Short mmCIF file of C-alpha atoms and ligand atoms in Angstrom, two decimals:
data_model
loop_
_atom_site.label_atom_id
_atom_site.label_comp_id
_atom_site.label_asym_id
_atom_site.label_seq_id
_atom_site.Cartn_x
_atom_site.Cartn_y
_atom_site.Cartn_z
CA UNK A 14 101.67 113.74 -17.25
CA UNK A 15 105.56 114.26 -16.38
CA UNK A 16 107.65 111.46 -15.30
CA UNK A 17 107.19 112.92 -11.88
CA UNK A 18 103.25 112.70 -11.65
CA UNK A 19 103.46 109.42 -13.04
CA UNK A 20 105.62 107.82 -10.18
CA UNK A 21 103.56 109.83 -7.57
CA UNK A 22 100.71 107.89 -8.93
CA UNK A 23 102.11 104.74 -8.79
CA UNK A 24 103.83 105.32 -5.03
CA UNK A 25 100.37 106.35 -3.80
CA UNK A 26 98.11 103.74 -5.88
CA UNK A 27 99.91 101.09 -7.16
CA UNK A 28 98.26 101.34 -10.35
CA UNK A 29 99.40 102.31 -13.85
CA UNK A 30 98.06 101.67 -17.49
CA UNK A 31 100.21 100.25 -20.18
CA UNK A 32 100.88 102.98 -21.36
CA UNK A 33 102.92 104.79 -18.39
CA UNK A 34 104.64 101.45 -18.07
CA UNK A 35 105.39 101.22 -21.75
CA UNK A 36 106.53 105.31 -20.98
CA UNK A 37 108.82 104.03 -18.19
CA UNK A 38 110.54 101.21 -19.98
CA UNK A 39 111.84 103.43 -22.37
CA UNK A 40 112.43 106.18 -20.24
CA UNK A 41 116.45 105.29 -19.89
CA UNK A 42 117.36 108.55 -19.20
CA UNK A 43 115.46 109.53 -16.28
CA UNK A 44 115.43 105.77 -14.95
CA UNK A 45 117.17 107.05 -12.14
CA UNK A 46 114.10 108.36 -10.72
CA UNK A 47 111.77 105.16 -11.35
CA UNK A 48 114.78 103.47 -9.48
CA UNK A 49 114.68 105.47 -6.50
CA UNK A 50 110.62 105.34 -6.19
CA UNK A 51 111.18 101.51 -6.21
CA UNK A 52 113.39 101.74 -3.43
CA UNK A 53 111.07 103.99 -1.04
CA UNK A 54 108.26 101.63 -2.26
CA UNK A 55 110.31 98.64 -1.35
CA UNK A 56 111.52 99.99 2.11
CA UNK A 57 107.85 100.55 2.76
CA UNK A 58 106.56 97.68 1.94
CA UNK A 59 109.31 95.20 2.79
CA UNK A 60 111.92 96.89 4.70
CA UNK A 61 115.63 96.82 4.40
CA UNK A 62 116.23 92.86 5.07
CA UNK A 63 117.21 90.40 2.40
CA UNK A 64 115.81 86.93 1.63
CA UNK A 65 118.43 84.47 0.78
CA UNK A 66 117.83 81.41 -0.87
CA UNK A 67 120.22 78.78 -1.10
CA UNK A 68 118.99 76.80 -4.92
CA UNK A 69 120.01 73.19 -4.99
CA UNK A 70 120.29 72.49 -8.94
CA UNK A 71 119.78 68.62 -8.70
CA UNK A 72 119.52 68.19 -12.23
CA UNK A 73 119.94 69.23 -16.25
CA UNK A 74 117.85 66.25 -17.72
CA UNK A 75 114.99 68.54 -19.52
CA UNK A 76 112.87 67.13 -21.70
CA UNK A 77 112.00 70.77 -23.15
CA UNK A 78 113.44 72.29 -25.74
CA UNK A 79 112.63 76.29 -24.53
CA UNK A 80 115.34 78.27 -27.48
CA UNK A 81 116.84 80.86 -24.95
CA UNK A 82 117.81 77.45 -22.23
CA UNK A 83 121.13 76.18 -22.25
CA UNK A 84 120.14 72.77 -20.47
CA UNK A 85 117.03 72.43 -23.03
CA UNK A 86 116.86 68.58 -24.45
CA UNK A 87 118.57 69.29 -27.74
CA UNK A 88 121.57 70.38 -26.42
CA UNK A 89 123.94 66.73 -26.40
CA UNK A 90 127.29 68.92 -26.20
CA UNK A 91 126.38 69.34 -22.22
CA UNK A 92 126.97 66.56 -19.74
CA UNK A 93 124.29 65.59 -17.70
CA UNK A 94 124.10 65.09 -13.72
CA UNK A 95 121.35 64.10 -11.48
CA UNK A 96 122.21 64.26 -7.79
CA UNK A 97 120.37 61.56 -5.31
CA UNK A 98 118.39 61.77 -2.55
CA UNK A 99 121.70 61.50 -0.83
CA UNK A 100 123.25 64.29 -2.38
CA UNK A 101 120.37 66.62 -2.24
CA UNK A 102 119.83 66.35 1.39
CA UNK A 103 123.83 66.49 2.06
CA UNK A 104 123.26 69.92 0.07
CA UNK A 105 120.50 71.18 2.56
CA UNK A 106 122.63 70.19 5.22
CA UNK A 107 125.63 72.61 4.47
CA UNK A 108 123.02 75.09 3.56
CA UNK A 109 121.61 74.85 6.89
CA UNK A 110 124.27 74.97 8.64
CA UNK A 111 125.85 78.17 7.17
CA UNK A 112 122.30 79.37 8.03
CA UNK A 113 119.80 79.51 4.96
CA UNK A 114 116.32 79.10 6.19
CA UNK A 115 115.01 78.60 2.18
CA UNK A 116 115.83 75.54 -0.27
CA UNK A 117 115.34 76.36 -3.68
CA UNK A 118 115.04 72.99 -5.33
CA UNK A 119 115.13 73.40 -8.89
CA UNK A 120 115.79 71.02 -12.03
CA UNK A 121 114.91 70.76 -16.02
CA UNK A 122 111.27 69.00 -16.32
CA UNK A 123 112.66 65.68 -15.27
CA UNK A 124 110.45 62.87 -14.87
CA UNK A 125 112.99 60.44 -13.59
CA UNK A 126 112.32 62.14 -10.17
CA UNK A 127 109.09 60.89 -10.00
CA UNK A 128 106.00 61.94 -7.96
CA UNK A 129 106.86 59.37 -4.88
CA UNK A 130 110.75 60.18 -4.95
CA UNK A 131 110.76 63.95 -4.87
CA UNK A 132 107.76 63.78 -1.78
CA UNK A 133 110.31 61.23 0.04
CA UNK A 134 112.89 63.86 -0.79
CA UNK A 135 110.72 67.19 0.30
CA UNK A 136 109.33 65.01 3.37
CA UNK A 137 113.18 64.36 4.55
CA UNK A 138 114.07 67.82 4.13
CA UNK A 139 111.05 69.36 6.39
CA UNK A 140 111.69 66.28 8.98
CA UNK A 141 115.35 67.66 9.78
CA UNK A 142 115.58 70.79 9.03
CA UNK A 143 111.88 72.00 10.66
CA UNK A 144 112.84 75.64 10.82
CA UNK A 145 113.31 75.73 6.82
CA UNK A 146 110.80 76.64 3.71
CA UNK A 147 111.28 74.57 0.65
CA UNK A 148 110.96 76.14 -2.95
CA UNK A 149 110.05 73.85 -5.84
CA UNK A 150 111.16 75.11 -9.24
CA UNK A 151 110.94 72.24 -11.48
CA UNK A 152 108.00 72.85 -14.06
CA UNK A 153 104.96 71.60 -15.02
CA UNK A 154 103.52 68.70 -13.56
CA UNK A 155 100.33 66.58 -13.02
CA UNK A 156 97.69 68.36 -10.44
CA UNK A 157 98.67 65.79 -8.23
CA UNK A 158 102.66 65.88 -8.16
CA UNK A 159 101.81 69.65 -6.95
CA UNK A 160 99.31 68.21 -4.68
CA UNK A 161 101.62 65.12 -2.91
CA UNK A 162 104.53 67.55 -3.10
CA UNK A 163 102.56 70.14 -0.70
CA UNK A 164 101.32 67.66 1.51
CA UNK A 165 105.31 66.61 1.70
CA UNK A 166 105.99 70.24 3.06
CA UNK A 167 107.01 71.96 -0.01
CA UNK A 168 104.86 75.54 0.06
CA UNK A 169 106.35 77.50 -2.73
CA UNK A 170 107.11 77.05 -6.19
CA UNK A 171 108.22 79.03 -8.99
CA UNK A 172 107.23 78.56 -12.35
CA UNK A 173 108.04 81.96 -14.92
CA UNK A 174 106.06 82.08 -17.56
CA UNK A 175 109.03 84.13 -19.38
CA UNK A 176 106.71 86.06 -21.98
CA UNK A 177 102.54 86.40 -22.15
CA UNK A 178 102.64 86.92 -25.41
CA UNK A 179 100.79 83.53 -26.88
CA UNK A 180 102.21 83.30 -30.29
CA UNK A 181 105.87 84.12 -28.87
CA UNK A 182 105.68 81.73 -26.17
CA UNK A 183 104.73 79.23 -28.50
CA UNK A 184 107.66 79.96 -30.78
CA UNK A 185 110.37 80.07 -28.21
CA UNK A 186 108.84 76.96 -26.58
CA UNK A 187 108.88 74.49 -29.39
CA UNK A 188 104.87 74.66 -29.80
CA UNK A 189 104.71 74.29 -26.15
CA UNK A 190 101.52 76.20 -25.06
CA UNK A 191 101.08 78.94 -22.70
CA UNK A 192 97.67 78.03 -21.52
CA UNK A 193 99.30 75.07 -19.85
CA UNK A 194 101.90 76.84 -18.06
CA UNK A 195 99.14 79.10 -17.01
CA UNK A 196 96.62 76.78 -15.84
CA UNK A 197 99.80 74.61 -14.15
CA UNK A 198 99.93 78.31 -12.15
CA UNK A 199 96.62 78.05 -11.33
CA UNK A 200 96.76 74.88 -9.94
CA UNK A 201 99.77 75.85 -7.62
CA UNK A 202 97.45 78.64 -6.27
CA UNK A 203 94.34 76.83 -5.46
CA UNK A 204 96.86 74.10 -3.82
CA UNK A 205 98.33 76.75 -1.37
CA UNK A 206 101.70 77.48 -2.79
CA UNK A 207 102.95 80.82 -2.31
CA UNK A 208 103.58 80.90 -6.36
CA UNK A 209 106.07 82.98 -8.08
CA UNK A 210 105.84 83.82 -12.04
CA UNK A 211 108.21 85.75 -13.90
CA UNK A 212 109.42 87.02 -17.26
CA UNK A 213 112.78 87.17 -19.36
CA UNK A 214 113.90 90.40 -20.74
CA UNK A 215 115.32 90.34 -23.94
CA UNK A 216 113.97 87.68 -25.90
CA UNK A 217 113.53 88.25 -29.90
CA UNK A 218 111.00 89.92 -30.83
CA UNK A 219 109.95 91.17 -27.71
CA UNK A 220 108.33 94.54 -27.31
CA UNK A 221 108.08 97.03 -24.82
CA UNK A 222 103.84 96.51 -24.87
CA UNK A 223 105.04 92.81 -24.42
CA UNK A 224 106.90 93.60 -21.11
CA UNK A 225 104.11 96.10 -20.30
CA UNK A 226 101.63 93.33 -20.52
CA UNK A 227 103.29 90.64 -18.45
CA UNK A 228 103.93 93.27 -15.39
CA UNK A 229 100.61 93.93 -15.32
CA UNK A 230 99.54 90.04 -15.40
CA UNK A 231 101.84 89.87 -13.08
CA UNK A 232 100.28 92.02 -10.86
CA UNK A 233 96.61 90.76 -11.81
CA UNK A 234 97.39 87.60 -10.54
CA UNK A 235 98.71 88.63 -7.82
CA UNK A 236 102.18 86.49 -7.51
CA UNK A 237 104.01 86.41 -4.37
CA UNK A 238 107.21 85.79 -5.96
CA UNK A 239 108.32 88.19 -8.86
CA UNK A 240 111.13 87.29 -10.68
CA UNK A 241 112.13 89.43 -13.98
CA UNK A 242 115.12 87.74 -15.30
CA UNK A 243 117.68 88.86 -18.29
CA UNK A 244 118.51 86.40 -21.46
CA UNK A 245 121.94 85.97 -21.68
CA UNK A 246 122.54 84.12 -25.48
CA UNK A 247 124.69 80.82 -24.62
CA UNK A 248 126.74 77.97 -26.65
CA UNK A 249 124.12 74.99 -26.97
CA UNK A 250 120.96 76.85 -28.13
CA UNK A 251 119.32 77.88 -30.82
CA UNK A 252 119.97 81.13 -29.64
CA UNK A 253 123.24 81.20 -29.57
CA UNK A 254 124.89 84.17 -30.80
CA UNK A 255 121.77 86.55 -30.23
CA UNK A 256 122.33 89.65 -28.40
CA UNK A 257 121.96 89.64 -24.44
CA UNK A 258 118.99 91.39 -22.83
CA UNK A 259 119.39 95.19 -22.37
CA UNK A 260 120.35 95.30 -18.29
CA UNK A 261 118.82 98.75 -18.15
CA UNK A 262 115.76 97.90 -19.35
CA UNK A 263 115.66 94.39 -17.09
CA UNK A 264 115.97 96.86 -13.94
CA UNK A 265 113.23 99.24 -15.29
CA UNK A 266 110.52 96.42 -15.30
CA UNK A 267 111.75 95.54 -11.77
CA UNK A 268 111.60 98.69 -10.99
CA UNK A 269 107.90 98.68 -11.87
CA UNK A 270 107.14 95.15 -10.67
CA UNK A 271 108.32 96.91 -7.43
CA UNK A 272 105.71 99.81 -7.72
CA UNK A 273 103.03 97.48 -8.93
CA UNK A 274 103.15 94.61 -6.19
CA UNK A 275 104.21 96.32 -3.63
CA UNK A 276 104.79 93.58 -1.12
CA UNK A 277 106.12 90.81 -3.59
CA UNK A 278 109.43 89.03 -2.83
CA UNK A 279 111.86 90.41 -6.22
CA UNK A 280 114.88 88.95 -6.46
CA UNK A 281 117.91 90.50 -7.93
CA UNK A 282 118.35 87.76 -10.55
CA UNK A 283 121.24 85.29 -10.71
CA UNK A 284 121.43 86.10 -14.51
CA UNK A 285 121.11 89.80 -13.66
CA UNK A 286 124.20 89.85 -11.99
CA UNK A 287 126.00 88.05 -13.89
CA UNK A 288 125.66 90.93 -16.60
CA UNK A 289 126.62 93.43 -13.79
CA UNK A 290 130.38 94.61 -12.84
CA UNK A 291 129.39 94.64 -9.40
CA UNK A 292 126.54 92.93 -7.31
CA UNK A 293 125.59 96.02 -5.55
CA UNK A 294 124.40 97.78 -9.06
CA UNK A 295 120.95 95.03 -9.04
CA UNK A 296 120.17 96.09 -5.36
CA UNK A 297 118.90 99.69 -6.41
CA UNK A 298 116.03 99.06 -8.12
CA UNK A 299 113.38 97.32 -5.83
CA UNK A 300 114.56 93.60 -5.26
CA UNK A 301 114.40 92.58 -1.92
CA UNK A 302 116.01 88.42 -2.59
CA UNK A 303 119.01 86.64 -3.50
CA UNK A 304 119.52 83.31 -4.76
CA UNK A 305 122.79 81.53 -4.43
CA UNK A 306 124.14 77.94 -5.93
CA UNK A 307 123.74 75.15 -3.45
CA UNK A 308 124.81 72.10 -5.20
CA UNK A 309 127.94 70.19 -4.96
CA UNK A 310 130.85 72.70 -6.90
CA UNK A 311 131.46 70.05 -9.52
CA UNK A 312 128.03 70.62 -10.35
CA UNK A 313 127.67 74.23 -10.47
CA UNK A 314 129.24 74.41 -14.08
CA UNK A 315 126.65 72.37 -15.49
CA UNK A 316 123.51 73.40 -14.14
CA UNK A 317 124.05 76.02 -17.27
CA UNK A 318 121.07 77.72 -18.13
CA UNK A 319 123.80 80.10 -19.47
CA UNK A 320 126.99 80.52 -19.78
CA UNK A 321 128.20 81.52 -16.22
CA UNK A 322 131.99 81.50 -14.32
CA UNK A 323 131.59 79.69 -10.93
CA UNK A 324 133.40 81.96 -7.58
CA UNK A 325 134.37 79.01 -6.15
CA UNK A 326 133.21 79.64 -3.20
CA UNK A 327 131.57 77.44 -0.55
CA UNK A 328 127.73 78.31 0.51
CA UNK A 329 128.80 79.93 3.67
CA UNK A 330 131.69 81.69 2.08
CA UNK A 331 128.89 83.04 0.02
CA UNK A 332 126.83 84.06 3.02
CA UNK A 333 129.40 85.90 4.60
CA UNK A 334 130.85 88.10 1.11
CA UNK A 335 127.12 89.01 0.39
CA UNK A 336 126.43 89.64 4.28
CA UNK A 337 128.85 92.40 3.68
CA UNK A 338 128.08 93.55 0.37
CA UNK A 339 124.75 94.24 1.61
CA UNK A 340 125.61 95.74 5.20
CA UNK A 341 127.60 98.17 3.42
CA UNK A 342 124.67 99.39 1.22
CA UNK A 343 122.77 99.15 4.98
CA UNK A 344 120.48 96.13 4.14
CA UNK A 345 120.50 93.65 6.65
CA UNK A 346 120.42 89.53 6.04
CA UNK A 347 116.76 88.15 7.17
CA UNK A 348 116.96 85.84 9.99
CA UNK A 349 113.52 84.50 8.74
CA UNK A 350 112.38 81.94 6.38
CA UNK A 351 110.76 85.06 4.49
CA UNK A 352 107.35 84.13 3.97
CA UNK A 353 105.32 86.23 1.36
CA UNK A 354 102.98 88.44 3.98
CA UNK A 355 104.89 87.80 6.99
CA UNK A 356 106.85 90.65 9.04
CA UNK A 357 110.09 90.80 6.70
CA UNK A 358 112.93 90.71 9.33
N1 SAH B 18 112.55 73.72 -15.42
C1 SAH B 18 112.10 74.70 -14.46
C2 SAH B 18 113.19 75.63 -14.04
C3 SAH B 18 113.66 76.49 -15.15
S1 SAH B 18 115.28 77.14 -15.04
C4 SAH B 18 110.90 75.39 -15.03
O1 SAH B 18 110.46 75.02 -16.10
O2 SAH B 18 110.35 76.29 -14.39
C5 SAH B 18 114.99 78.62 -14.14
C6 SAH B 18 114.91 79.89 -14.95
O3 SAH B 18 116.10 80.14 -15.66
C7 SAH B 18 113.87 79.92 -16.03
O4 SAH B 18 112.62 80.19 -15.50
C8 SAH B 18 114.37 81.00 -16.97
O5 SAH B 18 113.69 82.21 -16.71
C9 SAH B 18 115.85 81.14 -16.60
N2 SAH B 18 116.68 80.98 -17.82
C10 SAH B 18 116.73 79.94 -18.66
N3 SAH B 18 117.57 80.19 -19.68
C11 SAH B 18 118.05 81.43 -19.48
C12 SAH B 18 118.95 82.27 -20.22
N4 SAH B 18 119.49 81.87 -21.35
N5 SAH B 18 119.22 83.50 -19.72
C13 SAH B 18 118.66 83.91 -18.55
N6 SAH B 18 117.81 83.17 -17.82
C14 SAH B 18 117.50 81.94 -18.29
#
């Protein structure tokens, strides 16, 4: 099969083996034309608009020690912020106003917001800003934090499970287990979350049948949220001093993730474009979401999963530039709250 039958399979039947994908991640030189099929796919599927997310990074306490994370526990060279109730819901507020209609809540695996506090905090949130979808990214977590945090008004979460690979995940997770991130996955599912998984790109020892394998889980389990992100080495780490992820390569498997789940919310990665010269050069390849900083500025610097120059700009500053990045490539801004399913608009 040509590179040309293969994409005509996977435009028409969203299927491939793991082989063509394997074929297709290495396939840099004709990557153009993978791109392109994610894009008719996506327009398809999806349609031109944009999801924005607004992520509130309320804190770097993590009690993990994950190798590629620049906020893991190990790292005592970084100081450490939590923001308050106070602070978090002042964040939503200048989000909302500059019109978000998603709140990305996200944090290292910190217990000190416990199961009571962050449901007083997602309950708040849903009270005054009704017309708004909350996003929990903040690990795993008893079956009941999920469970309180739903009934609060959160209904999505992301939770990556970076790389499938067992014995790797084990190793870059300091004997961490995948199972549990897994079954914490599973648990967000039978709650009702729309749940979003994703990979990293890059990681040692990664292979191509590695990223082959996780786009297809991805697809098996049939996520709602796909992000594929890119490891970018920073100070802090264990990792520090390894080579980046390839960026070609990172927009191949979105590429594919694109083809596979046809209707999935793919964002272009915050990490992604920070590798990139120019924002427009992550928009070509399938992703239909954006995710921009939230938190108070004197936080941004230190929510540093890696090493990452603020713009210094406010969140609707932000709003506007990307509003016009993405007009000029003719994508429109949703005016929606972008629920997985829904009419994209
Ligand atoms: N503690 C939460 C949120 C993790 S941070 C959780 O466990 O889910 C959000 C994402 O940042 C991670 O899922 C990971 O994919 C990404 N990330 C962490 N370190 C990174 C790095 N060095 N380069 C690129 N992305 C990174």
């Amino acid at each position: 099969m040509n590179i040309q039958q293969l994409l005509t399979q996977l435009e028409t039947t969203h299927q491939a083996t793991p082989a063509g994908i394997e074929y297709l991640l290495a396939n840099e030189a004709e990557q153009d034309l993978l791109f392109a099929a994610a894009e008719r796919v996506r327009r398809n599927y999806v349609g031109n608009s944009v999801q924005l997310r607004a992520v509130i990074e309320f804190s770097n306490y993590c009690k993990c020690r994950c190798v590629y994370c620049g906020i893991n526990f190990g790292n005592d060279k970084l100081p450490k912020f939590r923001l308050t109730k106070e602070q978090i819901l002042s964040a939503a507020d200048s989000a909302a106003k500059a019109g978000y209609k998603t709140f990305v809540l996200q944090s290292g695996e910190d217990e000190s917001y416990t199961k009571e506090y962050l449901a007083e905090i997602i309950a708040e949130i849903t009270q005054k800003y009704g017309d708004t979808a909350i996003t929990l990214s903040v690990g795993e977590r008893p079956y009941s934090h999920y469970e309180a945090w739903f009934k609060a008004g959160a209904k999505r979460f992301l939770l990556k499970h970076e790389i499938g690979n067992a014995e790797l995940y084990k190793k870059l997770h300091h004997g961490d287990l995948l199972s549990d991130r897994l079954q914490a996955a599973r648990n967000l599912m039978q709650i009702g979350y729309q749940t979003g998984s994703g990979i990293l790109i890059g990681l040692p020892e990664q292979t191509l049948a590695d990223i082959a394998a996780d786009i297809l889980f991805l697809q098996n389990y049939n996520f709602n949220m796909i992000s594929i992100g890119v490891f970018i080495s920073g100070p802090g780490t264990p990792l520090a001093g390894h080579p980046n992820g390839d960026v070609g390569l990172t927009k191949r498997a979105m590429a594919l993730a694109r083809l596979l789940c046809p209707k999935a919310l793919i964002p272009a990665t915050s990490a992604l474009l920070s590798l990139l010269p120019s924002p427009e050069q992550a928009m070509d390849c399938g992703a239909n979401v954006l995710m921009q900083k939230a938190e108070p500025a004197n936080y941004e610097n230190l929510y540093a999963l890696y090493p990452r120059k603020s713009d210094e700009l406010s969140i609707a500053e932000r709003r506007a530039k990307v509003t016009t990045m993405l007009a000029a490539l003719g994508r429109t801004v949703s005016e929606t709250q972008g629920n997985y399913g829904e009419e994209l608009k």
